[in-house]
Short mmCIF file of C-alpha atoms in Angstrom, two decimals:
data_model
loop_
_atom_site.label_atom_id
_atom_site.label_comp_id
_atom_site.label_asym_id
_atom_site.label_seq_id
_atom_site.Cartn_x
_atom_site.Cartn_y
_atom_site.Cartn_z
CA UNK A 194 3.66 20.92 71.30
CA UNK A 195 1.46 23.07 69.05
CA UNK A 196 4.37 23.75 66.71
CA UNK A 197 4.92 20.00 66.32
CA UNK A 198 1.24 19.47 65.50
CA UNK A 199 1.38 22.28 62.96
CA UNK A 200 4.54 20.88 61.43
CA UNK A 201 2.98 17.42 61.16
CA UNK A 202 -0.21 18.86 59.65
CA UNK A 203 1.81 20.74 57.01
CA UNK A 204 3.81 17.60 56.20
CA UNK A 205 0.64 15.52 55.79
CA UNK A 206 -1.03 18.17 53.63
CA UNK A 207 2.10 18.47 51.49
CA UNK A 208 2.21 14.70 50.98
CA UNK A 209 -1.49 14.67 50.09
CA UNK A 210 -0.98 17.41 47.50
CA UNK A 211 1.94 15.56 45.89
CA UNK A 212 -0.09 12.33 45.69
CA UNK A 213 -3.04 14.20 44.17
CA UNK A 214 -0.73 15.76 41.57
CA UNK A 215 0.71 12.34 40.71
CA UNK A 216 -2.75 10.77 40.37
CA UNK A 217 -3.94 13.58 38.10
CA UNK A 218 -0.72 13.54 36.06
CA UNK A 219 -1.05 9.79 35.51
CA UNK A 220 -4.52 10.39 34.10
CA UNK A 221 -6.31 8.39 36.77
CA UNK A 222 -8.28 11.47 37.76
CA UNK A 223 -9.00 14.70 35.95
CA UNK A 224 -8.30 18.21 37.14
CA UNK A 225 -11.99 18.53 37.94
CA UNK A 226 -11.54 15.78 40.55
CA UNK A 227 -9.01 17.79 42.56
CA UNK A 228 -11.59 19.02 45.07
CA UNK A 229 -12.95 15.48 45.45
CA UNK A 230 -9.46 14.10 46.05
CA UNK A 231 -8.69 16.67 48.76
CA UNK A 232 -11.43 15.03 50.85
CA UNK A 233 -9.47 11.75 50.86
CA UNK A 234 -7.34 10.91 53.87
CA UNK A 235 -3.61 10.45 53.41
CA UNK A 236 -4.07 6.69 53.78
CA UNK A 237 -6.73 6.62 51.06
CA UNK A 238 -4.54 8.61 48.68
CA UNK A 239 -1.57 6.34 49.34
CA UNK A 240 -3.76 3.32 48.62
CA UNK A 241 -4.92 4.90 45.34
CA UNK A 242 -1.30 5.57 44.40
CA UNK A 243 -0.21 2.01 45.23
CA UNK A 244 -3.10 0.63 43.16
CA UNK A 245 -2.10 2.86 40.25
CA UNK A 246 1.48 1.60 40.41
CA UNK A 247 0.27 -2.01 40.57
CA UNK A 248 -1.92 -1.46 37.50
CA UNK A 249 1.04 0.06 35.66
CA UNK A 250 3.16 -2.98 36.50
CA UNK A 251 0.40 -5.33 35.32
CA UNK A 252 0.10 -3.44 32.04
CA UNK A 253 3.87 -3.61 31.53
CA UNK A 254 3.87 -7.39 32.02
CA UNK A 255 0.97 -8.07 29.66
#
């Protein structure tokens, strides 16, 4: 059971790190915001990423 929890924790942390990298790469946050972003939950980061994609789509249409 503990190994499954550890595996899930690593998967969540890996996903969070990828989302943070994408948000910084897109210019929505600076490198100095990395520590701030690590405090976000996975759900909050996914919401930020979805909002960023929506904004990109809106800018493409305009």
